PDB file of C-alpha atoms and ligand atoms in Angstrom:
ATOM      1  CA  MET G   1     -25.522 -79.994 -15.458  1.00 83.00           C
ATOM      2  CA  THR G   2     -25.909 -83.243 -17.540  1.00 92.00           C
ATOM      3  CA  ILE G   3     -28.294 -85.591 -16.193  1.00 95.00           C
ATOM      4  CA  ARG G   4     -29.488 -88.965 -17.425  1.00 97.00           C
ATOM      5  CA  SER G   5     -32.161 -89.726 -19.570  1.00 98.00           C
ATOM      6  CA  GLN G   6     -35.539 -90.426 -17.912  1.00 98.00           C
ATOM      7  CA  GLU G   7     -35.608 -93.732 -19.758  1.00 98.00           C
ATOM      8  CA  ASP G   8     -32.096 -94.646 -17.956  1.00 98.00           C
ATOM      9  CA  ILE G   9     -33.207 -93.420 -14.817  1.00 98.00           C
ATOM     10  CA  VAL G  10     -36.392 -95.925 -15.060  1.00 98.00           C
ATOM     11  CA  THR G  11     -33.891 -98.813 -15.876  1.00 97.00           C
ATOM     12  CA  ARG G  12     -31.640 -98.006 -12.750  1.00 97.00           C
ATOM     13  CA  VAL G  13     -34.948 -97.817 -10.342  1.00 96.00           C
ATOM     14  CA  TRP G  14     -35.814-101.399 -12.064  1.00 96.00           C
ATOM     15  CA  ALA G  15     -32.174-102.739 -11.463  1.00 96.00           C
ATOM     16  CA  LEU G  16     -32.234-101.592  -7.870  1.00 95.00           C
ATOM     17  CA  ARG G  17     -35.216-103.447  -7.265  1.00 94.00           C
ATOM     18  CA  ALA G  18     -34.197-106.576  -9.034  1.00 93.00           C
ATOM     19  CA  ASN G  19     -30.754-106.869  -7.359  1.00 91.00           C
ATOM     20  CA  ARG G  20     -32.137-105.949  -3.957  1.00 89.00           C
ATOM     21  CA  TRP G  21     -29.163-103.181  -3.784  1.00 85.00           C
ATOM     22  CA  ASP G  22     -31.474-100.683  -1.976  1.00 87.00           C
ATOM     23  CA  ILE G  23     -33.241-102.483   0.528  1.00 84.00           C
ATOM     24  CA  PHE G  24     -34.415 -99.342   2.413  1.00 85.00           C
ATOM     25  CA  GLY G  25     -35.057 -97.400  -0.991  1.00 89.00           C
ATOM     26  CA  PHE G  26     -33.068 -94.353   0.184  1.00 92.00           C
ATOM     27  CA  ARG G  27     -31.619 -94.660  -3.823  1.00 95.00           C
ATOM     28  CA  GLU G  28     -34.581 -95.047  -5.212  1.00 95.00           C
ATOM     29  CA  GLU G  29     -35.770 -91.906  -3.600  1.00 93.00           C
ATOM     30  CA  VAL G  30     -33.008 -89.889  -5.210  1.00 95.00           C
ATOM     31  CA  LEU G  31     -33.859 -91.232  -8.610  1.00 97.00           C
ATOM     32  CA  VAL G  32     -37.781 -91.361  -8.358  1.00 95.00           C
ATOM     33  CA  GLU G  33     -37.754 -87.559  -7.742  1.00 95.00           C
ATOM     34  CA  ALA G  34     -35.855 -86.771 -10.730  1.00 97.00           C
ATOM     35  CA  LEU G  35     -38.402 -88.349 -13.028  1.00 96.00           C
ATOM     36  CA  ASP G  36     -41.536 -86.366 -14.876  1.00 95.00           C
ATOM     37  CA  LEU G  37     -44.875 -88.049 -14.142  1.00 93.00           C
ATOM     38  CA  ASP G  38     -45.050 -90.102 -17.363  1.00 94.00           C
ATOM     39  CA  HIS G  39     -41.894 -91.882 -16.329  1.00 96.00           C
ATOM     40  CA  ALA G  40     -42.701 -91.993 -12.644  1.00 94.00           C
ATOM     41  CA  ARG G  41     -45.753 -93.618 -13.357  1.00 93.00           C
ATOM     42  CA  GLN G  42     -43.499 -96.753 -14.967  1.00 94.00           C
ATOM     43  CA  VAL G  43     -42.402 -96.958 -11.415  1.00 93.00           C
ATOM     44  CA  LEU G  44     -44.479 -96.386  -8.915  1.00 88.00           C
ATOM     45  CA  THR G  45     -48.188 -95.279  -8.454  1.00 84.00           C
ATOM     46  CA  PRO G  46     -48.415 -91.683  -7.199  1.00 75.00           C
ATOM     47  CA  ARG G  47     -51.008 -91.309  -4.997  1.00 79.00           C
ATOM     48  CA  HIS G  48     -51.822 -87.773  -6.060  1.00 82.00           C
ATOM     49  CA  PRO G  49     -50.766 -87.709  -9.805  1.00 79.00           C
ATOM     50  CA  GLY G  50     -51.702 -84.098 -10.103  1.00 84.00           C
ATOM     51  CA  GLU G  51     -49.463 -82.950  -6.962  1.00 85.00           C
ATOM     52  CA  TRP G  52     -46.284 -84.689  -8.345  1.00 90.00           C
ATOM     53  CA  THR G  53     -43.213 -82.670  -8.495  1.00 91.00           C
ATOM     54  CA  GLN G  54     -40.206 -83.412 -10.310  1.00 93.00           C
ATOM     55  CA  ARG G  55     -36.774 -82.064  -9.063  1.00 94.00           C
ATOM     56  CA  VAL G  56     -35.131 -80.126 -11.757  1.00 92.00           C
ATOM     57  CA  ASP G  57     -32.352 -78.625 -10.029  1.00 95.00           C
ATOM     58  CA  HIS G  58     -30.031 -81.650  -9.035  1.00 95.00           C
ATOM     59  CA  GLU G  59     -27.290 -80.099  -8.648  1.00 95.00           C
ATOM     60  CA  SER G  60     -28.522 -77.549  -5.838  1.00 96.00           C
ATOM     61  CA  TYR G  61     -29.852 -80.329  -4.080  1.00 97.00           C
ATOM     62  CA  ALA G  62     -26.645 -82.386  -4.354  1.00 97.00           C
ATOM     63  CA  ARG G  63     -25.059 -79.540  -2.867  1.00 97.00           C
ATOM     64  CA  ASN G  64     -27.328 -79.115   0.324  1.00 96.00           C
ATOM     65  CA  TYR G  65     -27.385 -82.703   0.502  1.00 97.00           C
ATOM     66  CA  LEU G  66     -23.533 -82.915   0.842  1.00 97.00           C
ATOM     67  CA  ARG G  67     -23.774 -80.078   3.778  1.00 97.00           C
ATOM     68  CA  PHE G  68     -26.766 -82.448   5.146  1.00 96.00           C
ATOM     69  CA  ALA G  69     -24.149 -85.735   5.083  1.00 97.00           C
ATOM     70  CA  ILE G  70     -21.437 -83.976   6.299  1.00 97.00           C
ATOM     71  CA  GLY G  71     -23.435 -82.784   9.657  1.00 96.00           C
ATOM     72  CA  LYS G  72     -24.600 -86.392  10.228  1.00 96.00           C
ATOM     73  CA  ILE G  73     -21.024 -87.346  10.099  1.00 96.00           C
ATOM     74  CA  ILE G  74     -19.791 -84.847  12.476  1.00 96.00           C
ATOM     75  CA  ASP G  75     -22.891 -85.863  14.692  1.00 96.00           C
ATOM     76  CA  HIS G  76     -21.589 -89.268  14.467  1.00 96.00           C
ATOM     77  CA  ARG G  77     -25.172 -90.091  13.407  1.00 94.00           C
ATOM     78  CA  GLY G  78     -24.527 -93.764  11.817  1.00 90.00           C
ATOM     79  CA  ASN G  79     -27.909 -94.850  10.488  1.00 91.00           C
ATOM     80  CA  SER G  80     -28.300 -91.290   8.597  1.00 91.00           C
ATOM     81  CA  ALA G  81     -24.601 -91.215   7.733  1.00 92.00           C
ATOM     82  CA  SER G  82     -25.115 -94.082   5.821  1.00 91.00           C
ATOM     83  CA  ARG G  83     -28.289 -93.330   4.241  1.00 93.00           C
ATOM     84  CA  SER G  84     -26.406 -89.718   3.152  1.00 95.00           C
ATOM     85  CA  VAL G  85     -23.432 -91.597   1.471  1.00 95.00           C
ATOM     86  CA  ASP G  86     -26.084 -93.742  -0.323  1.00 95.00           C
ATOM     87  CA  LYS G  87     -28.255 -90.715  -1.695  1.00 96.00           C
ATOM     88  CA  LEU G  88     -24.817 -89.103  -2.484  1.00 97.00           C
ATOM     89  CA  GLY G  89     -23.614 -92.120  -4.576  1.00 97.00           C
ATOM     90  CA  GLU G  90     -27.029 -91.908  -6.578  1.00 97.00           C
ATOM     91  CA  LEU G  91     -26.553 -88.449  -6.668  1.00 98.00           C
ATOM     92  CA  ALA G  92     -23.528 -88.618  -8.585  1.00 98.00           C
ATOM     93  CA  TRP G  93     -24.657 -91.279 -10.934  1.00 98.00           C
ATOM     94  CA  LEU G  94     -27.838 -89.453 -11.527  1.00 97.00           C
ATOM     95  CA  LEU G  95     -25.245 -86.414 -12.622  1.00 97.00           C
ATOM     96  CA  VAL G  96     -23.417 -88.993 -15.186  1.00 97.00           C
ATOM     97  CA  ARG G  97     -20.294 -88.770 -12.863  1.00 97.00           C
ATOM     98  CA  ASP G  98     -19.436 -92.580 -13.120  1.00 97.00           C
ATOM     99  CA  ASP G  99     -15.882 -91.555 -11.977  1.00 98.00           C
ATOM    100  CA  ILE G 100     -17.512 -90.118  -8.886  1.00 98.00           C
ATOM    101  CA  VAL G 101     -19.612 -93.356  -8.431  1.00 97.00           C
ATOM    102  CA  ALA G 102     -16.361 -95.386  -8.784  1.00 98.00           C
ATOM    103  CA  ALA G 103     -14.130 -93.304  -6.495  1.00 98.00           C
ATOM    104  CA  MET G 104     -16.664 -93.434  -3.616  1.00 98.00           C
ATOM    105  CA  ASP G 105     -17.062 -97.214  -3.939  1.00 96.00           C
ATOM    106  CA  HIS G 106     -13.022 -97.422  -4.082  1.00 97.00           C
ATOM    107  CA  ALA G 107     -12.873 -95.383  -0.761  1.00 96.00           C
ATOM    108  CA  ARG G 108     -13.241 -97.266   2.757  1.00 94.00           C
ATOM    109  CA  TYR G 109     -16.154 -96.501   4.884  1.00 93.00           C
ATOM    110  CA  PRO G 110     -14.666 -96.099   8.530  1.00 93.00           C
ATOM    111  CA  MET G 111     -15.726 -92.809  10.530  1.00 95.00           C
ATOM    112  CA  TYR G 112     -19.376 -92.875   8.971  1.00 95.00           C
ATOM    113  CA  GLY G 113     -18.512 -92.971   5.390  1.00 96.00           C
ATOM    114  CA  ALA G 114     -16.412 -89.483   5.819  1.00 97.00           C
ATOM    115  CA  PRO G 115     -13.958 -90.620   3.195  1.00 97.00           C
ATOM    116  CA  LYS G 116     -16.647 -91.599   0.494  1.00 98.00           C
ATOM    117  CA  VAL G 117     -18.457 -88.069   1.075  1.00 98.00           C
ATOM    118  CA  LYS G 118     -15.057 -86.513   0.746  1.00 98.00           C
ATOM    119  CA  ALA G 119     -14.314 -88.161  -2.603  1.00 98.00           C
ATOM    120  CA  PHE G 120     -17.984 -86.847  -3.682  1.00 98.00           C
ATOM    121  CA  ALA G 121     -17.017 -83.688  -2.619  1.00 98.00           C
ATOM    122  CA  ASP G 122     -13.490 -83.153  -3.866  1.00 98.00           C
ATOM    123  CA  ARG G 123     -14.411 -84.617  -7.289  1.00 98.00           C
ATOM    124  CA  PHE G 124     -17.455 -82.095  -7.914  1.00 98.00           C
ATOM    125  CA  ASP G 125     -15.053 -79.413  -6.784  1.00 97.00           C
ATOM    126  CA  TRP G 126     -17.571 -78.691  -4.131  1.00 98.00           C
ATOM    127  CA  PRO G 127     -16.802 -77.190  -0.634  1.00 96.00           C
ATOM    128  CA  PHE G 128     -15.948 -80.269   1.935  1.00 97.00           C
ATOM    129  CA  LEU G 129     -14.461 -78.287   5.028  1.00 96.00           C
ATOM    130  CA  ASP G 130     -15.981 -75.092   4.409  1.00 93.00           C
ATOM    131  CA  GLY G 131     -18.038 -73.182   6.695  1.00 92.00           C
ATOM    132  CA  LEU G 132     -17.364 -75.368   9.469  1.00 96.00           C
ATOM    133  CA  ASP G 133     -16.233 -73.977  12.826  1.00 96.00           C
ATOM    134  CA  SER G 134     -12.583 -75.108  13.544  1.00 96.00           C
ATOM    135  CA  ASP G 135     -13.298 -78.015  15.821  1.00 95.00           C
ATOM    136  CA  ASP G 136     -15.615 -79.571  13.358  1.00 97.00           C
ATOM    137  CA  GLU G 137     -13.160 -78.725  10.641  1.00 97.00           C
ATOM    138  CA  ARG G 138     -10.410 -80.415  12.626  1.00 97.00           C
ATOM    139  CA  ALA G 139     -12.353 -83.345  13.379  1.00 97.00           C
ATOM    140  CA  LEU G 140     -14.224 -83.834   9.784  1.00 98.00           C
ATOM    141  CA  ALA G 141     -10.812 -83.431   8.313  1.00 98.00           C
ATOM    142  CA  ARG G 142      -9.356 -86.277  10.538  1.00 97.00           C
ATOM    143  CA  MET G 143     -12.446 -88.585   9.773  1.00 97.00           C
ATOM    144  CA  ALA G 144     -12.207 -88.060   6.113  1.00 97.00           C
ATOM    145  CA  ASP G 145      -8.448 -89.727   6.464  1.00 96.00           C
ATOM    146  CA  GLY G 146     -10.299 -92.489   8.690  1.00 95.00           C
ATOM    147  CA  GLN G 147      -8.649 -91.784  12.071  1.00 96.00           C
ATOM    148  CA  GLN G 148     -11.098 -90.973  14.862  1.00 96.00           C
ATOM    149  CA  CYS G 149     -12.514 -87.634  15.282  1.00 97.00           C
ATOM    150  CA  ASP G 150     -10.576 -86.624  18.317  1.00 96.00           C
ATOM    151  CA  PRO G 151      -6.492 -87.167  18.777  1.00 94.00           C
ATOM    152  CA  GLN G 152      -7.238 -88.246  22.463  1.00 94.00           C
ATOM    153  CA  GLY G 153      -9.520 -90.708  21.289  1.00 92.00           C
ATOM    154  CA  CYS G 154     -13.216 -90.264  20.539  1.00 94.00           C
ATOM    155  CA  GLU G 155     -16.126 -91.483  23.149  1.00 90.00           C
ATOM    156  CA  ARG G 156     -19.114 -90.649  20.705  1.00 91.00           C
ATOM    157  CA  GLY G 157     -18.945 -93.589  17.902  1.00 87.00           C
ATOM    158  CA  CYS G 158     -15.795 -93.195  16.054  1.00 90.00           C
ATOM    159  CA  ALA G 159     -13.833 -96.567  17.579  1.00 72.00           C
ATOM    160  CA  ASP G 160     -16.944 -98.724  17.241  1.00 71.00           C
TER     161      ASP G 160
HETATM  162 ZN1   ZN O 201     -15.443 -89.462  17.048  1.00 79.90          ZN
END
């Protein structure tokens, strides 16, 4: 997969900081891990430079992170879900998929961001509902459609 150049990533980190788009640093985390040591030094001071490990397989990371994000949605974990949506958006940017960034921006954010996460999965052509048990599959499909997880009404937070 194509990824952004090291220079582009550094520029983006500075832009996130300058515009305060990333108060908690979750997006930055995704980006900084993709930098080699020389470029990482431009945006932070690694405490143990000798141990700096650059993440190289962004696709596996993104695929795994997608499963993690889906788990947070199904578990109705609001804060974690919101953080995962930010990180997935940043991974889409890193993988030079501006179309996916736009699709995620365009999707609304009800139900813990389920529609945004579905937009991410669908456009990469990665599994969204696969591997879930049938109850979770049904719940996630509804949430991705902006509905409460349970047709009888959700008691775990969908309605909030
Ligand atoms: Zn629910």
